[in-house]
PDB file of C-alpha atoms in Angstrom:
ATOM      1  CA  VAL A1439     138.043  96.259 107.375  1.00 56.00           C
ATOM      2  CA  PHE A1440     136.559  93.546 104.923  1.00 60.00           C
ATOM      3  CA  SER A1441     135.305  91.596 108.001  1.00 67.00           C
ATOM      4  CA  ILE A1442     133.340  94.406 109.402  1.00 63.00           C
ATOM      5  CA  GLY A1443     131.914  95.498 106.039  1.00 64.00           C
ATOM      6  CA  PHE A1444     130.853  92.018 105.736  1.00 50.00           C
ATOM      7  CA  ILE A1445     129.261  91.729 109.116  1.00 57.00           C
ATOM      8  CA  VAL A1446     127.355  95.332 108.443  1.00 54.00           C
ATOM      9  CA  SER A1447     126.097  94.212 105.137  1.00 58.00           C
ATOM     10  CA  LEU A1448     124.753  90.875 106.771  1.00 55.00           C
ATOM     11  CA  SER A1449     122.980  92.847 109.629  1.00 52.00           C
ATOM     12  CA  ILE A1450     121.279  95.168 107.343  1.00 51.00           C
ATOM     13  CA  ILE A1451     120.428  92.170 104.966  1.00 51.00           C
ATOM     14  CA  GLY A1452     118.938  90.650 107.971  1.00 54.00           C
ATOM     15  CA  ILE A1453     117.093  93.646 109.365  1.00 49.00           C
ATOM     16  CA  ARG A1454     115.536  94.119 106.124  1.00 53.00           C
ATOM     17  CA  GLN A1455     114.445  90.563 105.834  1.00 53.00           C
ATOM     18  CA  ILE A1456     112.539  90.856 108.756  1.00 47.00           C
ATOM     19  CA  GLY A1457     110.774  94.187 107.755  1.00 51.00           C
ATOM     20  CA  GLY A1458     113.079  96.398 109.889  1.00 50.00           C
ATOM     21  CA  LEU A1459     113.578  98.876 106.995  1.00 64.00           C
ATOM     22  CA  GLU A1460     110.057  98.892 105.544  1.00 78.00           C
ATOM     23  CA  THR A1461     109.187 102.213 106.840  1.00 80.00           C
ATOM     24  CA  PHE A1462     112.346 103.765 105.592  1.00 77.00           C
ATOM     25  CA  GLU A1463     111.969 102.450 102.065  1.00 83.00           C
ATOM     26  CA  LEU A1464     108.263 103.385 101.618  1.00 86.00           C
ATOM     27  CA  LEU A1465     109.121 106.872 102.521  1.00 85.00           C
ATOM     28  CA  ALA A1466     112.025 106.572 100.067  1.00 85.00           C
ATOM     29  CA  PHE A1467     109.648 105.417  97.361  1.00 82.00           C
ATOM     30  CA  ASP A1468     107.139 108.332  98.250  1.00 84.00           C
ATOM     31  CA  GLN A1469     110.050 110.829  97.832  1.00 85.00           C
ATOM     32  CA  MET A1470     111.005 109.462  94.356  1.00 83.00           C
ATOM     33  CA  LEU A1471     107.227 109.870  93.342  1.00 82.00           C
ATOM     34  CA  ARG A1472     107.360 113.403  94.328  1.00 81.00           C
ATOM     35  CA  LEU A1473     110.264 114.216  92.328  1.00 81.00           C
ATOM     36  CA  GLN A1474     108.549 112.869  89.098  1.00 76.00           C
ATOM     37  CA  VAL A1475     106.008 116.110  89.341  1.00 67.00           C
ATOM     38  CA  LYS A1476     104.699 117.049  85.771  1.00 67.00           C
ATOM     39  CA  PRO A1477     104.160 120.355  84.597  1.00 65.00           C
ATOM     40  CA  SER A1478     100.381 121.187  84.620  1.00 60.00           C
ATOM     41  CA  GLU A1479     100.155 121.184  80.544  1.00 58.00           C
ATOM     42  CA  ASN A1480     100.577 117.419  80.608  1.00 62.00           C
ATOM     43  CA  ILE A1481      97.302 116.898  82.402  1.00 68.00           C
ATOM     44  CA  ASN A1482      95.108 114.425  80.479  1.00 72.00           C
ATOM     45  CA  GLU A1483      92.188 116.472  79.034  1.00 76.00           C
ATOM     46  CA  HIS A1484      90.109 113.113  78.408  1.00 80.00           C
ATOM     47  CA  ILE A1485      89.777 113.075  82.116  1.00 85.00           C
ATOM     48  CA  VAL A1486      87.113 115.528  84.249  1.00 86.00           C
ATOM     49  CA  ILE A1487      86.682 115.167  87.904  1.00 87.00           C
ATOM     50  CA  VAL A1488      83.408 116.720  89.224  1.00 90.00           C
ATOM     51  CA  GLY A1489      83.900 117.278  92.890  1.00 88.00           C
ATOM     52  CA  ILE A1490      81.756 117.945  95.745  1.00 90.00           C
ATOM     53  CA  ASP A1491      83.211 120.408  98.429  1.00 87.00           C
ATOM     54  CA  GLU A1492      81.850 122.422 101.367  1.00 89.00           C
ATOM     55  CA  GLU A1493      81.039 124.881  99.290  1.00 89.00           C
ATOM     56  CA  ASP A1494      78.740 123.007  97.448  1.00 87.00           C
ATOM     57  CA  ILE A1495      77.208 121.561 100.994  1.00 88.00           C
ATOM     58  CA  ARG A1496      76.568 124.529 102.180  1.00 89.00           C
ATOM     59  CA  THR A1497      74.484 125.678  98.970  1.00 88.00           C
ATOM     60  CA  GLN A1498      72.349 122.682  99.205  1.00 87.00           C
ATOM     61  CA  LYS A1499      72.080 122.770 102.820  1.00 88.00           C
ATOM     62  CA  GLU A1500      72.014 119.290 103.212  1.00 87.00           C
ATOM     63  CA  TRP A1501      74.242 115.969 102.985  1.00 87.00           C
ATOM     64  CA  PRO A1502      74.457 113.730 101.526  1.00 86.00           C
ATOM     65  CA  LEU A1503      73.417 115.654  98.496  1.00 89.00           C
ATOM     66  CA  PRO A1504      69.975 114.821  97.209  1.00 90.00           C
ATOM     67  CA  ASP A1505      69.255 112.354  94.502  1.00 92.00           C
ATOM     68  CA  SER A1506      67.827 115.090  92.477  1.00 92.00           C
ATOM     69  CA  ILE A1507      71.266 117.052  92.490  1.00 92.00           C
ATOM     70  CA  ILE A1508      72.928 113.540  91.397  1.00 93.00           C
ATOM     71  CA  THR A1509      70.513 112.954  88.697  1.00 95.00           C
ATOM     72  CA  LYS A1510      71.093 116.448  87.188  1.00 94.00           C
ATOM     73  CA  THR A1511      74.551 116.096  87.249  1.00 94.00           C
ATOM     74  CA  LEU A1512      74.868 112.940  85.144  1.00 96.00           C
ATOM     75  CA  LYS A1513      72.223 114.215  82.808  1.00 96.00           C
ATOM     76  CA  THR A1514      74.373 117.354  82.193  1.00 95.00           C
ATOM     77  CA  LEU A1515      77.576 115.317  82.151  1.00 95.00           C
ATOM     78  CA  ASN A1516      75.912 112.803  79.557  1.00 95.00           C
ATOM     79  CA  THR A1517      75.279 115.737  77.141  1.00 94.00           C
ATOM     80  CA  GLN A1518      78.706 115.666  76.291  1.00 92.00           C
ATOM     81  CA  LYS A1519      78.469 112.203  75.314  1.00 93.00           C
ATOM     82  CA  PRO A1520      81.271 110.592  77.486  1.00 94.00           C
ATOM     83  CA  VAL A1521      82.615 107.226  77.295  1.00 94.00           C
ATOM     84  CA  ALA A1522      82.042 106.578  80.785  1.00 96.00           C
ATOM     85  CA  ILE A1523      80.880 108.164  83.964  1.00 97.00           C
ATOM     86  CA  GLY A1524      82.039 106.796  87.499  1.00 96.00           C
ATOM     87  CA  LEU A1525      79.709 107.696  90.289  1.00 96.00           C
ATOM     88  CA  ASP A1526      81.900 107.549  93.511  1.00 95.00           C
ATOM     89  CA  LEU A1527      79.068 107.953  95.800  1.00 94.00           C
ATOM     90  CA  PHE A1528      77.429 105.324  98.003  1.00 93.00           C
ATOM     91  CA  ARG A1529      73.731 105.130  96.855  1.00 91.00           C
ATOM     92  CA  ASP A1530      72.080 101.900  98.456  1.00 88.00           C
ATOM     93  CA  LEU A1531      69.288 103.402 100.272  1.00 81.00           C
ATOM     94  CA  SER A1532      67.018 106.438  99.914  1.00 78.00           C
ATOM     95  CA  LYS A1533      63.615 107.684 100.654  1.00 71.00           C
ATOM     96  CA  ASP A1534      64.011 110.560  98.180  1.00 79.00           C
ATOM     97  CA  PRO A1535      61.308 110.777  95.897  1.00 85.00           C
ATOM     98  CA  ASP A1536      63.356 111.293  92.920  1.00 87.00           C
ATOM     99  CA  TYR A1537      65.396 107.912  93.603  1.00 90.00           C
ATOM    100  CA  GLU A1538      63.910 106.217  90.875  1.00 91.00           C
ATOM    101  CA  GLU A1539      64.868 108.713  88.269  1.00 94.00           C
ATOM    102  CA  LEU A1540      68.525 108.623  89.722  1.00 94.00           C
ATOM    103  CA  ILE A1541      68.418 104.839  89.095  1.00 94.00           C
ATOM    104  CA  GLN A1542      67.384 104.937  85.424  1.00 94.00           C
ATOM    105  CA  GLU A1543      70.397 107.415  84.966  1.00 96.00           C
ATOM    106  CA  LEU A1544      72.457 104.773  86.753  1.00 96.00           C
ATOM    107  CA  GLN A1545      71.363 102.016  84.312  1.00 96.00           C
ATOM    108  CA  LYS A1546      72.730 103.652  81.394  1.00 96.00           C
ATOM    109  CA  ASN A1547      75.357 101.750  79.764  1.00 94.00           C
ATOM    110  CA  ASN A1548      78.190 104.296  80.384  1.00 95.00           C
ATOM    111  CA  VAL A1549      77.653 105.077  84.065  1.00 97.00           C
ATOM    112  CA  VAL A1550      79.801 102.766  86.707  1.00 97.00           C
ATOM    113  CA  SER A1551      78.253 102.623  90.413  1.00 97.00           C
ATOM    114  CA  ILE A1552      80.024 101.583  93.516  1.00 96.00           C
ATOM    115  CA  CYS A1553      79.584  99.433  96.531  1.00 95.00           C
ATOM    116  CA  LYS A1554      81.663  98.406  99.047  1.00 94.00           C
ATOM    117  CA  VAL A1555      82.932  95.126  99.921  1.00 92.00           C
ATOM    118  CA  SER A1556      82.703  93.178 103.368  1.00 75.00           C
ATOM    119  CA  GLY A1557      85.771  93.394 105.566  1.00 66.00           C
ATOM    120  CA  THR A1558      86.792  92.633 109.057  1.00 57.00           C
ATOM    121  CA  GLU A1559      85.992  96.080 110.380  1.00 56.00           C
ATOM    122  CA  ALA A1560      82.879  96.768 108.339  1.00 62.00           C
ATOM    123  CA  SER A1561      79.870  95.063 107.045  1.00 80.00           C
ATOM    124  CA  GLY A1562      80.225  96.271 103.700  1.00 89.00           C
ATOM    125  CA  ILE A1563      77.705  98.822 101.538  1.00 93.00           C
ATOM    126  CA  SER A1564      75.311  97.544  98.984  1.00 93.00           C
ATOM    127  CA  PRO A1565      75.123  98.908  95.446  1.00 94.00           C
ATOM    128  CA  PRO A1566      72.104 101.066  94.040  1.00 94.00           C
ATOM    129  CA  VAL A1567      68.932  98.979  93.202  1.00 91.00           C
ATOM    130  CA  GLY A1568      68.726  97.160  89.925  1.00 90.00           C
ATOM    131  CA  ILE A1569      72.196  97.912  88.529  1.00 93.00           C
ATOM    132  CA  ALA A1570      74.079  95.185  86.431  1.00 92.00           C
ATOM    133  CA  PRO A1571      77.346  93.649  87.654  1.00 91.00           C
ATOM    134  CA  GLN A1572      79.013  94.994  84.545  1.00 91.00           C
ATOM    135  CA  GLN A1573      78.011  98.663  85.668  1.00 95.00           C
ATOM    136  CA  LEU A1574      79.288  98.101  89.381  1.00 96.00           C
ATOM    137  CA  GLY A1575      82.559  98.576  90.795  1.00 97.00           C
ATOM    138  CA  PHE A1576      84.035  98.118  94.315  1.00 96.00           C
ATOM    139  CA  ALA A1577      85.120 101.197  96.213  1.00 93.00           C
ATOM    140  CA  ASP A1578      87.833  99.387  98.515  1.00 92.00           C
ATOM    141  CA  ILE A1579      91.199 100.587  98.689  1.00 89.00           C
ATOM    142  CA  MET A1580      94.315  99.280 100.269  1.00 89.00           C
ATOM    143  CA  VAL A1581      95.781 101.647 103.016  1.00 89.00           C
ATOM    144  CA  ASP A1582      99.355 101.549 104.456  1.00 90.00           C
ATOM    145  CA  PRO A1583     100.078 102.633 108.042  1.00 86.00           C
ATOM    146  CA  GLY A1584     100.065 106.452 108.466  1.00 87.00           C
ATOM    147  CA  GLY A1585      97.028 106.486 106.107  1.00 89.00           C
ATOM    148  CA  ILE A1586      99.052 106.500 102.830  1.00 90.00           C
ATOM    149  CA  VAL A1587      97.505 104.827  99.835  1.00 91.00           C
ATOM    150  CA  ARG A1588     100.527 103.354  97.705  1.00 91.00           C
ATOM    151  CA  ARG A1589      98.436 100.029  96.347  1.00 93.00           C
ATOM    152  CA  GLY A1590      95.772  99.812  93.931  1.00 91.00           C
ATOM    153  CA  LEU A1591      93.105  96.880  94.195  1.00 94.00           C
ATOM    154  CA  ILE A1592      92.095  95.783  90.697  1.00 94.00           C
ATOM    155  CA  PHE A1593      90.376  92.667  91.116  1.00 92.00           C
ATOM    156  CA  SER A1594      88.716  90.740  94.423  1.00 90.00           C
ATOM    157  CA  GLN A1595      86.876  87.901  95.484  1.00 90.00           C
ATOM    158  CA  PRO A1596      84.144  89.024  98.094  1.00 91.00           C
ATOM    159  CA  PRO A1597      82.943  87.252 100.688  1.00 89.00           C
ATOM    160  CA  VAL A1598      79.719  85.198  99.915  1.00 88.00           C
ATOM    161  CA  ILE A1599      77.810  87.033 102.800  1.00 88.00           C
ATOM    162  CA  SER A1600      79.343  90.712 101.473  1.00 90.00           C
ATOM    163  CA  PRO A1601      76.316  92.784 100.010  1.00 92.00           C
ATOM    164  CA  CYS A1602      78.617  93.863  97.371  1.00 93.00           C
ATOM    165  CA  GLN A1603      79.498  91.195  94.812  1.00 93.00           C
ATOM    166  CA  ALA A1604      81.415  93.423  92.711  1.00 95.00           C
ATOM    167  CA  GLN A1605      84.970  91.684  91.673  1.00 95.00           C
ATOM    168  CA  LEU A1606      86.384  94.582  89.621  1.00 96.00           C
ATOM    169  CA  SER A1607      87.441  97.919  91.023  1.00 96.00           C
ATOM    170  CA  LEU A1608      85.607 100.978  89.976  1.00 96.00           C
ATOM    171  CA  ALA A1609      88.764 102.407  88.365  1.00 93.00           C
ATOM    172  CA  PHE A1610      89.195  99.111  86.307  1.00 95.00           C
ATOM    173  CA  GLN A1611      85.454  99.233  85.148  1.00 96.00           C
ATOM    174  CA  LEU A1612      86.058 102.746  83.985  1.00 95.00           C
ATOM    175  CA  ALA A1613      89.555 102.101  82.490  1.00 92.00           C
ATOM    176  CA  GLN A1614      87.975  98.985  80.500  1.00 94.00           C
ATOM    177  CA  LYS A1615      85.121 101.270  79.101  1.00 93.00           C
ATOM    178  CA  TYR A1616      87.432 103.614  77.942  1.00 92.00           C
ATOM    179  CA  LEU A1617      89.851 101.565  76.240  1.00 92.00           C
ATOM    180  CA  GLU A1618      87.068  99.362  74.585  1.00 92.00           C
ATOM    181  CA  GLN A1619      86.557 102.009  72.350  1.00 90.00           C
ATOM    182  CA  ARG A1620      90.015 102.160  71.106  1.00 89.00           C
ATOM    183  CA  ASN A1621      89.800  98.603  70.650  1.00 92.00           C
ATOM    184  CA  LEU A1622      91.993  97.421  73.443  1.00 91.00           C
ATOM    185  CA  THR A1623      90.700  94.575  75.789  1.00 91.00           C
ATOM    186  CA  PRO A1624      92.577  93.285  78.964  1.00 91.00           C
ATOM    187  CA  GLU A1625      94.052  89.729  78.829  1.00 91.00           C
ATOM    188  CA  LEU A1626      95.945  87.450  81.588  1.00 90.00           C
ATOM    189  CA  THR A1627      99.294  85.941  80.650  1.00 91.00           C
ATOM    190  CA  GLU A1628     100.674  82.410  81.215  1.00 89.00           C
ATOM    191  CA  ASN A1629     101.580  83.719  84.846  1.00 88.00           C
ATOM    192  CA  GLN A1630      97.941  85.147  85.491  1.00 88.00           C
ATOM    193  CA  GLU A1631      99.309  88.904  85.244  1.00 91.00           C
ATOM    194  CA  LEU A1632      97.052  91.513  83.787  1.00 92.00           C
ATOM    195  CA  LYS A1633      97.911  92.972  80.489  1.00 92.00           C
ATOM    196  CA  TRP A1634      96.706  95.792  78.248  1.00 91.00           C
ATOM    197  CA  ASN A1635      98.193  96.052  74.878  1.00 87.00           C
ATOM    198  CA  ASN A1636     101.843  96.230  75.815  1.00 87.00           C
ATOM    199  CA  THR A1637     101.553  97.241  79.287  1.00 88.00           C
ATOM    200  CA  LEU A1638     101.805  94.784  82.153  1.00 91.00           C
ATOM    201  CA  PHE A1639     100.230  95.447  85.738  1.00 92.00           C
ATOM    202  CA  LYS A1640     102.775  93.539  87.742  1.00 90.00           C
ATOM    203  CA  ARG A1641     100.929  91.807  90.581  1.00 91.00           C
ATOM    204  CA  LEU A1642     102.557  92.656  94.066  1.00 91.00           C
ATOM    205  CA  SER A1643     104.047  89.644  96.163  1.00 89.00           C
ATOM    206  CA  LEU A1644     104.441  89.748  99.734  1.00 86.00           C
ATOM    207  CA  ASN A1645     107.552  91.281  99.917  1.00 84.00           C
ATOM    208  CA  ALA A1646     107.335  93.555  96.902  1.00 82.00           C
ATOM    209  CA  GLY A1647     109.760  96.348  96.919  1.00 77.00           C
ATOM    210  CA  GLY A1648     110.007  97.964 100.237  1.00 79.00           C
ATOM    211  CA  TYR A1649     106.945  95.653 101.662  1.00 84.00           C
ATOM    212  CA  HIS A1650     107.432  92.874 104.005  1.00 83.00           C
ATOM    213  CA  ASN A1651     104.906  90.018 104.311  1.00 83.00           C
ATOM    214  CA  ILE A1652     101.844  92.347 103.227  1.00 86.00           C
ATOM    215  CA  ASP A1653      98.250  91.434 103.051  1.00 87.00           C
ATOM    216  CA  ASN A1654      98.519  90.613  99.096  1.00 89.00           C
ATOM    217  CA  ARG A1655      95.140  89.346  98.638  1.00 89.00           C
ATOM    218  CA  GLY A1656      92.926  89.961  95.359  1.00 91.00           C
ATOM    219  CA  TYR A1657      95.004  91.345  92.538  1.00 94.00           C
ATOM    220  CA  GLN A1658      97.061  94.499  93.632  1.00 94.00           C
ATOM    221  CA  ILE A1659      99.607  96.650  92.097  1.00 92.00           C
ATOM    222  CA  LEU A1660     101.878  99.654  93.132  1.00 89.00           C
ATOM    223  CA  LEU A1661     100.305 102.975  92.217  1.00 87.00           C
ATOM    224  CA  ASN A1662     102.233 105.503  90.105  1.00 81.00           C
ATOM    225  CA  TYR A1663     100.717 108.998  90.752  1.00 77.00           C
ATOM    226  CA  ASN A1664     100.130 111.519  88.131  1.00 70.00           C
ATOM    227  CA  LEU A1665     101.403 114.320  90.140  1.00 60.00           C
ATOM    228  CA  ILE A1666     101.059 117.550  88.716  1.00 57.00           C
ATOM    229  CA  GLU A1667     102.510 120.844  89.611  1.00 55.00           C
ATOM    230  CA  ASN A1668     100.248 123.789  90.306  1.00 54.00           C
ATOM    231  CA  PRO A1669      97.000 121.637  89.321  1.00 53.00           C
ATOM    232  CA  PRO A1670      93.904 123.396  88.104  1.00 49.00           C
ATOM    233  CA  ARG A1671      90.839 123.551  90.300  1.00 48.00           C
ATOM    234  CA  TYR A1672      88.528 120.804  89.166  1.00 44.00           C
ATOM    235  CA  LEU A1673      84.885 121.377  88.173  1.00 41.00           C
ATOM    236  CA  SER A1674      82.318 121.400  91.035  1.00 37.00           C
TER     237      SER A1674
END
């Protein structure tokens, strides 16, 4: 009985080492996240998401939405004096006559715009014209098989030929602007891992958790989604 148990254990360890259990382990991780669902009263009231849905597109009768609408939205948001605004929309090119006014809004210190770093399957997308590096974040994400996003990319080193030279993600830029108001700044530990106050963002290794020999270039972390039971409808 001992020999059989020993052989079975070795077999499982061997299969895991070559990545044979990766799919099952990641699915188990997903299920554990779902079990962490929080009641809706725990929503972070410091964050507001302004979305664009099908109803908005039908109302405007065009897509992408014109620059004038984006400009008006940014101006409305700024009346509430937010610490940071992230525009998760590409605005690299525009023939819209209101484009220059939009750029003026995007150049305000509390606004962060996006671009997309070049990859093996895409040539990348340039940032809006005239946006300073400290107001720019990349929109690239790490997608696992099955189209599931479990990893977050914080830092990246773009290829020289990329039209997007942002080294920090949109999420990191927004978090940094928000936490700076509370005198909290990020630092690197002796192991070159990101630390914010007492929180350490553990960099993913090649075989972290259920992963096996993943592409861990850049600074990647495992995401812990803040799942909400019966979430409210976001502003649109």
